[in-house]
Amino acid sequence: MDNAMVIENLSKAYPGFALSEVSMTLPRGSIMGFIGENGAGKTTTIKLILNMLHRDSGSVRILGKDNIKEEKAVKERLGVVLGDLNLPETMNGLKINSMMSGIYPGWEEDVFFSNLERFGLPKNRKIKAYSRGMKMKLSIAIALSHGAELLLLDEPTSGLDPIIRDEILDIFLDFIQDETHSIFVSTHIVEDLEKIADYITFIHKGRIILSEEKDTLLERFVILKGPKEGFAAFESSELIGYKEKRFGAEAMAEAKVWRKKEAGAAGLVADPVRIQDIMLYYVKGERI
């Protein structure tokens, strides 16, 4: 089995919004970053993956299993972190261990307490005394303590300071080192994905705009800047997110298009692209 998750033509319609034929593949042993603006469909996709919503059409296979027909088996091998901890504030590590051992057949007490120690979380301290960073680490410790092979994470580093964020990213990288574990992470903090992601999937207005290897993606596009007349060498369809500035213009284009047009595009220069640039030019840019 080469893929941790395969989503095909997943759709869900609401009044005023539709998730339309979402498809993506997460290979085993890798991390996929799921990006898009607020309201793009990220949360709806995650809820459909977890069967928290009824889909209109499409399929989701996790670790080779259908997430509806074999839901129990799937969730036993899936570690989920969805923002808030959602545990009573009076609980501590000891009580959480007792509760989780009754929920997950594969719960590993020694692994859980080892994770608490590794993350600097006192097992006797109540959750209400934890900082936001500690609560996120606790969520991750739980997700890592029942034999999960795939982590599904929604904004795991949001609101955390850079040092704690970096610690959590190291935890994720350690998790996939054996090349059988995988991570699907939805986040607005695209700088984190530039550090850890192997694949990027970008959703916009309920549709997948692109889903591919991060390095390939970053090599695929360039940012063009220069005088407005330099862009006359391009067809409108060849530019993504054209923006006129006070002293010129800029746009994103595929690198292969730039190579063909460079000689006739007087005064334009090409800069490397970042993940955030791709989002901004697709979402906020205009056409010529």
C-alpha positions as protocol buffer text, in pm:
chain_id: "A"
residue {
  index: 1
  type: MET
  ca { x: 0 y: 0 z: 0 }
}
residue {
  index: 2
  type: ASP
  ca { x: 169 y: 321 z: -121 }
}
residue {
  index: 3
  type: ASN
  ca { x: -90 y: 581 z: -24 }
}
residue {
  index: 4
  type: ALA
  ca { x: -200 y: 695 z: 321 }
}
residue {
  index: 5
  type: MET
  ca { x: -510 y: 870 z: 187 }
}
residue {
  index: 6
  type: VAL
  ca { x: -686 y: 889 z: -147 }
}
residue {
  index: 7
  type: ILE
  ca { x: -979 y: 1128 z: -199 }
}
residue {
  index: 8
  type: GLU
  ca { x: -1172 y: 1109 z: -523 }
}
residue {
  index: 9
  type: ASN
  ca { x: -1440 y: 1349 z: -647 }
}
residue {
  index: 10
  type: LEU
  ca { x: -1558 y: 1442 z: -299 }
}
residue {
  index: 11
  type: SER
  ca { x: -1856 y: 1680 z: -316 }
}
residue {
  index: 12
  type: LYS
  ca { x: -2089 y: 1853 z: -71 }
}
residue {
  index: 13
  type: ALA
  ca { x: -2337 y: 2131 z: -153 }
}
residue {
  index: 14
  type: TYR
  ca { x: -2480 y: 2392 z: 82 }
}
residue {
  index: 15
  type: PRO
  ca { x: -2690 y: 2698 z: 2 }
}
residue {
  index: 16
  type: GLY
  ca { x: -2437 y: 2946 z: -128 }
}
residue {
  index: 17
  type: PHE
  ca { x: -2137 y: 2712 z: -122 }
}
residue {
  index: 18
  type: ALA
  ca { x: -2032 y: 2386 z: -285 }
}
residue {
  index: 19
  type: LEU
  ca { x: -1733 y: 2160 z: -237 }
}
residue {
  index: 20
  type: SER
  ca { x: -1687 y: 2032 z: -592 }
}
residue {
  index: 21
  type: GLU
  ca { x: -1518 y: 1707 z: -690 }
}
residue {
  index: 22
  type: VAL
  ca { x: -1223 y: 1738 z: -453 }
}
residue {
  index: 23
  type: SER
  ca { x: -950 y: 1487 z: -531 }
}
residue {
  index: 24
  type: MET
  ca { x: -603 y: 1441 z: -381 }
}
residue {
  index: 25
  type: THR
  ca { x: -356 y: 1166 z: -295 }
}
residue {
  index: 26
  type: LEU
  ca { x: -127 y: 1160 z: 9 }
}
residue {
  index: 27
  type: PRO
  ca { x: 158 y: 908 z: -34 }
}
residue {
  index: 28
  type: ARG
  ca { x: 274 y: 711 z: 268 }
}
residue {
  index: 29
  type: GLY
  ca { x: 566 y: 852 z: 462 }
}
residue {
  index: 30
  type: SER
  ca { x: 498 y: 1213 z: 366 }
}
residue {
  index: 31
  type: ILE
  ca { x: 336 y: 1535 z: 485 }
}
residue {
  index: 32
  type: MET
  ca { x: 68 y: 1717 z: 284 }
}
residue {
  index: 33
  type: GLY
  ca { x: -14 y: 2080 z: 357 }
}
residue {
  index: 34
  type: PHE
  ca { x: -376 y: 2178 z: 287 }
}
residue {
  index: 35
  type: ILE
  ca { x: -409 y: 2551 z: 220 }
}
residue {
  index: 36
  type: GLY
  ca { x: -678 y: 2800 z: 119 }
}
residue {
  index: 37
  type: GLU
  ca { x: -843 y: 3119 z: 240 }
}
residue {
  index: 38
  type: ASN
  ca { x: -1117 y: 3119 z: 505 }
}
residue {
  index: 39
  type: GLY
  ca { x: -1434 y: 2971 z: 357 }
}
residue {
  index: 40
  type: ALA
  ca { x: -1248 y: 2790 z: 79 }
}
residue {
  index: 41
  type: GLY
  ca { x: -1366 y: 2447 z: 195 }
}
residue {
  index: 42
  type: LYS
  ca { x: -1084 y: 2318 z: 415 }
}
residue {
  index: 43
  type: THR
  ca { x: -1298 y: 2250 z: 723 }
}
residue {
  index: 44
  type: THR
  ca { x: -1575 y: 2092 z: 514 }
}
residue {
  index: 45
  type: THR
  ca { x: -1319 y: 1860 z: 355 }
}
residue {
  index: 46
  type: ILE
  ca { x: -1180 y: 1756 z: 694 }
}
residue {
  index: 47
  type: LYS
  ca { x: -1528 y: 1690 z: 833 }
}
residue {
  index: 48
  type: LEU
  ca { x: -1608 y: 1473 z: 531 }
}
residue {
  index: 49
  type: ILE
  ca { x: -1285 y: 1278 z: 580 }
}
residue {
  index: 50
  type: LEU
  ca { x: -1392 y: 1213 z: 942 }
}
residue {
  index: 51
  type: ASN
  ca { x: -1756 y: 1137 z: 850 }
}
residue {
  index: 52
  type: MET
  ca { x: -1874 y: 1432 z: 1055 }
}
residue {
  index: 53
  type: LEU
  ca { x: -2077 y: 1538 z: 749 }
}
residue {
  index: 54
  type: HIS
  ca { x: -2272 y: 1337 z: 495 }
}
residue {
  index: 55
  type: ARG
  ca { x: -2115 y: 1366 z: 150 }
}
residue {
  index: 56
  type: ASP
  ca { x: -2314 y: 1411 z: -169 }
}
residue {
  index: 57
  type: SER
  ca { x: -2071 y: 1203 z: -374 }
}
residue {
  index: 58
  type: GLY
  ca { x: -1713 y: 1082 z: -392 }
}
residue {
  index: 59
  type: SER
  ca { x: -1495 y: 851 z: -186 }
}
residue {
  index: 60
  type: VAL
  ca { x: -1226 y: 863 z: 83 }
}
residue {
  index: 61
  type: ARG
  ca { x: -982 y: 577 z: 142 }
}
residue {
  index: 62
  type: ILE
  ca { x: -754 y: 597 z: 444 }
}
residue {
  index: 63
  type: LEU
  ca { x: -471 y: 345 z: 477 }
}
residue {
  index: 64
  type: GLY
  ca { x: -640 y: 134 z: 212 }
}
residue {
  index: 65
  type: LYS
  ca { x: -981 y: 130 z: 382 }
}
residue {
  index: 66
  type: ASP
  ca { x: -1308 y: 300 z: 292 }
}
residue {
  index: 67
  type: ASN
  ca { x: -1375 y: 563 z: 559 }
}
residue {
  index: 68
  type: ILE
  ca { x: -1749 y: 484 z: 570 }
}
residue {
  index: 69
  type: LYS
  ca { x: -1763 y: 108 z: 527 }
}
residue {
  index: 70
  type: GLU
  ca { x: -1469 y: 51 z: 762 }
}
residue {
  index: 71
  type: GLU
  ca { x: -1501 y: 360 z: 980 }
}
residue {
  index: 72
  type: LYS
  ca { x: -1409 y: 197 z: 1311 }
}
residue {
  index: 73
  type: ALA
  ca { x: -1093 y: 38 z: 1172 }
}
residue {
  index: 74
  type: VAL
  ca { x: -996 y: 364 z: 1003 }
}
residue {
  index: 75
  type: LYS
  ca { x: -1036 y: 578 z: 1315 }
}
residue {
  index: 76
  type: GLU
  ca { x: -831 y: 341 z: 1526 }
}
residue {
  index: 77
  type: ARG
  ca { x: -535 y: 413 z: 1296 }
}
residue {
  index: 78
  type: LEU
  ca { x: -603 y: 785 z: 1259 }
}
residue {
  index: 79
  type: GLY
  ca { x: -472 y: 1050 z: 1498 }
}
residue {
  index: 80
  type: VAL
  ca { x: -680 y: 1367 z: 1493 }
}
residue {
  index: 81
  type: VAL
  ca { x: -601 y: 1715 z: 1627 }
}
residue {
  index: 82
  type: LEU
  ca { x: -878 y: 1969 z: 1561 }
}
residue {
  index: 83
  type: GLY
  ca { x: -773 y: 2292 z: 1727 }
}
residue {
  index: 84
  type: ASP
  ca { x: -934 y: 2293 z: 2073 }
}
residue {
  index: 85
  type: LEU
  ca { x: -851 y: 2008 z: 2309 }
}
residue {
  index: 86
  type: ASN
  ca { x: -1216 y: 1943 z: 2406 }
}
residue {
  index: 87
  type: LEU
  ca { x: -1137 y: 1769 z: 2734 }
}
residue {
  index: 88
  type: PRO
  ca { x: -1254 y: 1873 z: 3084 }
}
residue {
  index: 89
  type: GLU
  ca { x: -1015 y: 2131 z: 3228 }
}
residue {
  index: 90
  type: THR
  ca { x: -1002 y: 1939 z: 3555 }
}
residue {
  index: 91
  type: MET
  ca { x: -841 y: 1633 z: 3395 }
}
residue {
  index: 92
  type: ASN
  ca { x: -470 y: 1561 z: 3410 }
}
residue {
  index: 93
  type: GLY
  ca { x: -244 y: 1318 z: 3226 }
}
residue {
  index: 94
  type: LEU
  ca { x: -326 y: 1027 z: 3459 }
}
residue {
  index: 95
  type: LYS
  ca { x: -702 y: 1066 z: 3411 }
}
residue {
  index: 96
  type: ILE
  ca { x: -663 y: 1115 z: 3035 }
}
residue {
  index: 97
  type: ASN
  ca { x: -467 y: 791 z: 3014 }
}
residue {
  index: 98
  type: SER
  ca { x: -740 y: 605 z: 3201 }
}
residue {
  index: 99
  type: MET
  ca { x: -1012 y: 747 z: 2976 }
}
residue {
  index: 100
  type: MET
  ca { x: -828 y: 692 z: 2646 }
}
residue {
  index: 101
  type: SER
  ca { x: -739 y: 333 z: 2732 }
}
residue {
  index: 102
  type: GLY
  ca { x: -1112 y: 261 z: 2736 }
}
residue {
  index: 103
  type: ILE
  ca { x: -1167 y: 435 z: 2400 }
}
residue {
  index: 104
  type: TYR
  ca { x: -882 y: 304 z: 2185 }
}
residue {
  index: 105
  type: PRO
  ca { x: -816 y: -74 z: 2175 }
}
residue {
  index: 106
  type: GLY
  ca { x: -458 y: 3 z: 2069 }
}
residue {
  index: 107
  type: TRP
  ca { x: -391 y: 262 z: 2340 }
}
residue {
  index: 108
  type: GLU
  ca { x: -27 y: 243 z: 2458 }
}
residue {
  index: 109
  type: GLU
  ca { x: 7 y: 373 z: 2812 }
}
residue {
  index: 110
  type: ASP
  ca { x: 386 y: 365 z: 2812 }
}
residue {
  index: 111
  type: VAL
  ca { x: 399 y: 560 z: 2486 }
}
residue {
  index: 112
  type: PHE
  ca { x: 158 y: 822 z: 2620 }
}
residue {
  index: 113
  type: PHE
  ca { x: 355 y: 885 z: 2938 }
}
residue {
  index: 114
  type: SER
  ca { x: 678 y: 884 z: 2739 }
}
residue {
  index: 115
  type: ASN
  ca { x: 528 y: 1151 z: 2510 }
}
residue {
  index: 116
  type: LEU
  ca { x: 419 y: 1360 z: 2808 }
}
residue {
  index: 117
  type: GLU
  ca { x: 774 y: 1351 z: 2943 }
}
residue {
  index: 118
  type: ARG
  ca { x: 923 y: 1423 z: 2601 }
}
residue {
  index: 119
  type: PHE
  ca { x: 695 y: 1724 z: 2553 }
}
residue {
  index: 120
  type: GLY
  ca { x: 754 y: 1858 z: 2904 }
}
residue {
  index: 121
  type: LEU
  ca { x: 396 y: 1797 z: 3023 }
}
residue {
  index: 122
  type: PRO
  ca { x: 358 y: 1710 z: 3395 }
}
residue {
  index: 123
  type: LYS
  ca { x: 119 y: 1414 z: 3418 }
}
residue {
  index: 124
  type: ASN
  ca { x: -28 y: 1538 z: 3748 }
}
residue {
  index: 125
  type: ARG
  ca { x: -99 y: 1895 z: 3632 }
}
residue {
  index: 126
  type: LYS
  ca { x: -459 y: 1979 z: 3542 }
}
residue {
  index: 127
  type: ILE
  ca { x: -535 y: 2096 z: 3189 }
}
residue {
  index: 128
  type: LYS
  ca { x: -660 y: 2432 z: 3318 }
}
residue {
  index: 129
  type: ALA
  ca { x: -302 y: 2512 z: 3422 }
}
residue {
  index: 130
  type: TYR
  ca { x: -165 y: 2440 z: 3073 }
}
residue {
  index: 131
  type: SER
  ca { x: -65 y: 2713 z: 2829 }
}
residue {
  index: 132
  type: ARG
  ca { x: -202 y: 2705 z: 2472 }
}
residue {
  index: 133
  type: GLY
  ca { x: 123 y: 2550 z: 2353 }
}
residue {
  index: 134
  type: MET
  ca { x: 105 y: 2281 z: 2622 }
}
residue {
  index: 135
  type: LYS
  ca { x: -256 y: 2200 z: 2528 }
}
residue {
  index: 136
  type: MET
  ca { x: -156 y: 2155 z: 2165 }
}
residue {
  index: 137
  type: LYS
  ca { x: 132 y: 1929 z: 2269 }
}
residue {
  index: 138
  type: LEU
  ca { x: -112 y: 1728 z: 2482 }
}
residue {
  index: 139
  type: SER
  ca { x: -346 y: 1687 z: 2183 }
}
residue {
  index: 140
  type: ILE
  ca { x: -55 y: 1562 z: 1976 }
}
residue {
  index: 141
  type: ALA
  ca { x: 63 y: 1330 z: 2256 }
}
residue {
  index: 142
  type: ILE
  ca { x: -283 y: 1170 z: 2260 }
}
residue {
  index: 143
  type: ALA
  ca { x: -288 y: 1138 z: 1881 }
}
residue {
  index: 144
  type: LEU
  ca { x: 52 y: 966 z: 1887 }
}
residue {
  index: 145
  type: SER
  ca { x: -32 y: 715 z: 2161 }
}
residue {
  index: 146
  type: HIS
  ca { x: -271 y: 466 z: 2003 }
}
residue {
  index: 147
  type: GLY
  ca { x: -71 y: 338 z: 1706 }
}
residue {
  index: 148
  type: ALA
  ca { x: -193 y: 603 z: 1461 }
}
residue {
  index: 149
  type: GLU
  ca { x: -37 y: 577 z: 1117 }
}
residue {
  index: 150
  type: LEU
  ca { x: -190 y: 895 z: 978 }
}
residue {
  index: 151
  type: LEU
  ca { x: -224 y: 1227 z: 1162 }
}
residue {
  index: 152
  type: LEU
  ca { x: -499 y: 1465 z: 1050 }
}
residue {
  index: 153
  type: LEU
  ca { x: -429 y: 1811 z: 1190 }
}
residue {
  index: 154
  type: ASP
  ca { x: -630 y: 2133 z: 1169 }
}
residue {
  index: 155
  type: GLU
  ca { x: -432 y: 2449 z: 1250 }
}
residue {
  index: 156
  type: PRO
  ca { x: -196 y: 2274 z: 1495 }
}
residue {
  index: 157
  type: THR
  ca { x: 42 y: 2570 z: 1530 }
}
residue {
  index: 158
  type: SER
  ca { x: -205 y: 2860 z: 1515 }
}
residue {
  index: 159
  type: GLY
  ca { x: -151 y: 3118 z: 1788 }
}
residue {
  index: 160
  type: LEU
  ca { x: 172 y: 2962 z: 1914 }
}
residue {
  index: 161
  type: ASP
  ca { x: 500 y: 3146 z: 1954 }
}
residue {
  index: 162
  type: PRO
  ca { x: 781 y: 3063 z: 1707 }
}
residue {
  index: 163
  type: ILE
  ca { x: 977 y: 2849 z: 1953 }
}
residue {
  index: 164
  type: ILE
  ca { x: 682 y: 2622 z: 2039 }
}
residue {
  index: 165
  type: ARG
  ca { x: 585 y: 2607 z: 1671 }
}
residue {
  index: 166
  type: ASP
  ca { x: 934 y: 2491 z: 1583 }
}
residue {
  index: 167
  type: GLU
  ca { x: 922 y: 2221 z: 1854 }
}
residue {
  index: 168
  type: ILE
  ca { x: 591 y: 2092 z: 1720 }
}
residue {
  index: 169
  type: LEU
  ca { x: 721 y: 2086 z: 1362 }
}
residue {
  index: 170
  type: ASP
  ca { x: 1015 y: 1874 z: 1481 }
}
residue {
  index: 171
  type: ILE
  ca { x: 765 y: 1632 z: 1640 }
}
residue {
  index: 172
  type: PHE
  ca { x: 587 y: 1598 z: 1305 }
}
residue {
  index: 173
  type: LEU
  ca { x: 913 y: 1536 z: 1119 }
}
residue {
  index: 174
  type: ASP
  ca { x: 1011 y: 1270 z: 1373 }
}
residue {
  index: 175
  type: PHE
  ca { x: 673 y: 1100 z: 1327 }
}
residue {
  index: 176
  type: ILE
  ca { x: 726 y: 1036 z: 956 }
}
residue {
  index: 177
  type: GLN
  ca { x: 1089 y: 927 z: 978 }
}
residue {
  index: 178
  type: ASP
  ca { x: 1007 y: 556 z: 942 }
}
residue {
  index: 179
  type: GLU
  ca { x: 842 y: 632 z: 604 }
}
residue {
  index: 180
  type: THR
  ca { x: 520 y: 449 z: 697 }
}
residue {
  index: 181
  type: HIS
  ca { x: 357 y: 730 z: 899 }
}
residue {
  index: 182
  type: SER
  ca { x: 197 y: 1026 z: 723 }
}
residue {
  index: 183
  type: ILE
  ca { x: 46 y: 1366 z: 806 }
}
residue {
  index: 184
  type: PHE
  ca { x: -233 y: 1573 z: 651 }
}
residue {
  index: 185
  type: VAL
  ca { x: -220 y: 1926 z: 795 }
}
residue {
  index: 186
  type: SER
  ca { x: -452 y: 2219 z: 727 }
}
residue {
  index: 187
  type: THR
  ca { x: -299 y: 2553 z: 820 }
}
residue {
  index: 188
  type: HIS
  ca { x: -286 y: 2923 z: 743 }
}
residue {
  index: 189
  type: ILE
  ca { x: 79 y: 2939 z: 853 }
}
residue {
  index: 190
  type: VAL
  ca { x: 236 y: 2858 z: 519 }
}
residue {
  index: 191
  type: GLU
  ca { x: 590 y: 2923 z: 646 }
}
residue {
  index: 192
  type: ASP
  ca { x: 553 y: 2604 z: 850 }
}
residue {
  index: 193
  type: LEU
  ca { x: 466 y: 2409 z: 537 }
}
residue {
  index: 194
  type: GLU
  ca { x: 775 y: 2541 z: 361 }
}
residue {
  index: 195
  type: LYS
  ca { x: 975 y: 2372 z: 638 }
}
residue {
  index: 196
  type: ILE
  ca { x: 802 y: 2035 z: 660 }
}
residue {
  index: 197
  type: ALA
  ca { x: 559 y: 1965 z: 373 }
}
residue {
  index: 198
  type: ASP
  ca { x: 633 y: 1723 z: 91 }
}
residue {
  index: 199
  type: TYR
  ca { x: 307 y: 1801 z: -92 }
}
residue {
  index: 200
  type: ILE
  ca { x: 79 y: 2104 z: -114 }
}
residue {
  index: 201
  type: THR
  ca { x: -292 y: 2100 z: -195 }
}
residue {
  index: 202
  type: PHE
  ca { x: -455 y: 2438 z: -256 }
}
residue {
  index: 203
  type: ILE
  ca { x: -833 y: 2473 z: -240 }
}
residue {
  index: 204
  type: HIS
  ca { x: -1018 y: 2787 z: -353 }
}
residue {
  index: 205
  type: LYS
  ca { x: -1395 y: 2839 z: -355 }
}
residue {
  index: 206
  type: GLY
  ca { x: -1458 y: 2469 z: -300 }
}
residue {
  index: 207
  type: ARG
  ca { x: -1235 y: 2348 z: -582 }
}
residue {
  index: 208
  type: ILE
  ca { x: -882 y: 2212 z: -586 }
}
residue {
  index: 209
  type: ILE
  ca { x: -659 y: 2455 z: -776 }
}
residue {
  index: 210
  type: LEU
  ca { x: -347 y: 2241 z: -750 }
}
residue {
  index: 211
  type: SER
  ca { x: -214 y: 1939 z: -562 }
}
residue {
  index: 212
  type: GLU
  ca { x: 147 y: 1838 z: -616 }
}
residue {
  index: 213
  type: GLU
  ca { x: 493 y: 1802 z: -467 }
}
residue {
  index: 214
  type: LYS
  ca { x: 604 y: 2117 z: -290 }
}
residue {
  index: 215
  type: ASP
  ca { x: 942 y: 2143 z: -463 }
}
residue {
  index: 216
  type: THR
  ca { x: 785 y: 2089 z: -805 }
}
residue {
  index: 217
  type: LEU
  ca { x: 524 y: 2353 z: -726 }
}
residue {
  index: 218
  type: LEU
  ca { x: 782 y: 2613 z: -621 }
}
residue {
  index: 219
  type: GLU
  ca { x: 977 y: 2550 z: -940 }
}
residue {
  index: 220
  type: ARG
  ca { x: 663 y: 2569 z: -1154 }
}
residue {
  index: 221
  type: PHE
  ca { x: 588 y: 2940 z: -1101 }
}
residue {
  index: 222
  type: VAL
  ca { x: 777 y: 3272 z: -1098 }
}
residue {
  index: 223
  type: ILE
  ca { x: 681 y: 3626 z: -995 }
}
residue {
  index: 224
  type: LEU
  ca { x: 728 y: 3877 z: -1277 }
}
residue {
  index: 225
  type: LYS
  ca { x: 787 y: 4245 z: -1199 }
}
residue {
  index: 226
  type: GLY
  ca { x: 857 y: 4547 z: -1416 }
}
residue {
  index: 227
  type: PRO
  ca { x: 705 y: 4810 z: -1645 }
}
residue {
  index: 228
  type: LYS
  ca { x: 346 y: 4759 z: -1755 }
}
residue {
  index: 229
  type: GLU
  ca { x: 442 y: 4751 z: -2123 }
}
residue {
  index: 230
  type: GLY
  ca { x: 661 y: 4447 z: -2058 }
}
residue {
  index: 231
  type: PHE
  ca { x: 348 y: 4242 z: -1990 }
}
residue {
  index: 232
  type: ALA
  ca { x: 218 y: 4309 z: -2343 }
}
residue {
  index: 233
  type: ALA
  ca { x: 416 y: 4004 z: -2452 }
}
residue {
  index: 234
  type: PHE
  ca { x: 174 y: 3781 z: -2261 }
}
residue {
  index: 235
  type: GLU
  ca { x: -180 y: 3667 z: -2326 }
}
residue {
  index: 236
  type: SER
  ca { x: -417 y: 3730 z: -2035 }
}
residue {
  index: 237
  type: SER
  ca { x: -452 y: 3355 z: -1977 }
}
residue {
  index: 238
  type: GLU
  ca { x: -74 y: 3322 z: -1934 }
}
residue {
  index: 239
  type: LEU
  ca { x: -65 y: 3547 z: -1626 }
}
residue {
  index: 240
  type: ILE
  ca { x: -204 y: 3468 z: -1282 }
}
residue {
  index: 241
  type: GLY
  ca { x: -298 y: 3753 z: -1053 }
}
residue {
  index: 242
  type: TYR
  ca { x: -186 y: 4052 z: -1259 }
}
residue {
  index: 243
  type: LYS
  ca { x: -155 y: 4364 z: -1040 }
}
residue {
  index: 244
  type: GLU
  ca { x: -82 y: 4716 z: -1154 }
}
residue {
  index: 245
  type: LYS
  ca { x: 135 y: 4924 z: -922 }
}
residue {
  index: 246
  type: ARG
  ca { x: 219 y: 5293 z: -913 }
}
residue {
  index: 247
  type: PHE
  ca { x: 545 y: 5243 z: -1101 }
}
residue {
  index: 248
  type: GLY
  ca { x: 481 y: 4922 z: -1291 }
}
residue {
  index: 249
  type: ALA
  ca { x: 305 y: 4590 z: -1255 }
}
residue {
  index: 250
  type: GLU
  ca { x: 356 y: 4236 z: -1136 }
}
residue {
  index: 251
  type: ALA
  ca { x: 202 y: 3895 z: -1194 }
}
residue {
  index: 252
  type: MET
  ca { x: 264 y: 3526 z: -1146 }
}
residue {
  index: 253
  type: ALA
  ca { x: 327 y: 3299 z: -1442 }
}
residue {
  index: 254
  type: GLU
  ca { x: 443 y: 2946 z: -1506 }
}
residue {
  index: 255
  type: ALA
  ca { x: 821 y: 2930 z: -1541 }
}
residue {
  index: 256
  type: LYS
  ca { x: 794 y: 2753 z: -1877 }
}
residue {
  index: 257
  type: VAL
  ca { x: 579 y: 3040 z: -2010 }
}
residue {
  index: 258
  type: TRP
  ca { x: 833 y: 3294 z: -1885 }
}
residue {
  index: 259
  type: ARG
  ca { x: 1117 y: 3114 z: -2060 }
}
residue {
  index: 260
  type: LYS
  ca { x: 929 y: 3141 z: -2391 }
}
residue {
  index: 261
  type: LYS
  ca { x: 837 y: 3506 z: -2345 }
}
residue {
  index: 262
  type: GLU
  ca { x: 1147 y: 3643 z: -2171 }
}
residue {
  index: 263
  type: ALA
  ca { x: 1319 y: 3777 z: -2483 }
}
residue {
  index: 264
  type: GLY
  ca { x: 1016 y: 3985 z: -2581 }
}
residue {
  index: 265
  type: ALA
  ca { x: 920 y: 4103 z: -2231 }
}
residue {
  index: 266
  type: ALA
  ca { x: 1129 y: 4418 z: -2206 }
}
residue {
  index: 267
  type: GLY
  ca { x: 1226 y: 4521 z: -1855 }
}
residue {
  index: 268
  type: LEU
  ca { x: 1064 y: 4233 z: -1668 }
}
residue {
  index: 269
  type: VAL
  ca { x: 1251 y: 4034 z: -1404 }
}
residue {
  index: 270
  type: ALA
  ca { x: 1153 y: 3698 z: -1252 }
}
residue {
  index: 271
  type: ASP
  ca { x: 1170 y: 3625 z: -880 }
}
residue {
  index: 272
  type: PRO
  ca { x: 1126 y: 3286 z: -708 }
}
residue {
  index: 273
  type: VAL
  ca { x: 780 y: 3206 z: -578 }
}
residue {
  index: 274
  type: ARG
  ca { x: 673 y: 3105 z: -226 }
}
residue {
  index: 275
  type: ILE
  ca { x: 365 y: 2914 z: -119 }
}
residue {
  index: 276
  type: GLN
  ca { x: 203 y: 3229 z: 17 }
}
residue {
  index: 277
  type: ASP
  ca { x: 259 y: 3403 z: -317 }
}
residue {
  index: 278
  type: ILE
  ca { x: 71 y: 3128 z: -499 }
}
residue {
  index: 279
  type: MET
  ca { x: -229 y: 3171 z: -270 }
}
residue {
  index: 280
  type: LEU
  ca { x: -230 y: 3550 z: -293 }
}
residue {
  index: 281
  type: TYR
  ca { x: -198 y: 3570 z: -670 }
}
residue {
  index: 282
  type: TYR
  ca { x: -472 y: 3316 z: -729 }
}
residue {
  index: 283
  type: VAL
  ca { x: -708 y: 3462 z: -471 }
}
residue {
  index: 284
  type: LYS
  ca { x: -651 y: 3839 z: -485 }
}
residue {
  index: 285
  type: GLY
  ca { x: -499 y: 3905 z: -826 }
}
residue {
  index: 286
  type: GLU
  ca { x: -670 y: 4020 z: -1142 }
}
residue {
  index: 287
  type: ARG
  ca { x: -638 y: 3948 z: -1512 }
}
residue {
  index: 288
  type: ILE
  ca { x: -502 y: 4195 z: -1767 }
}
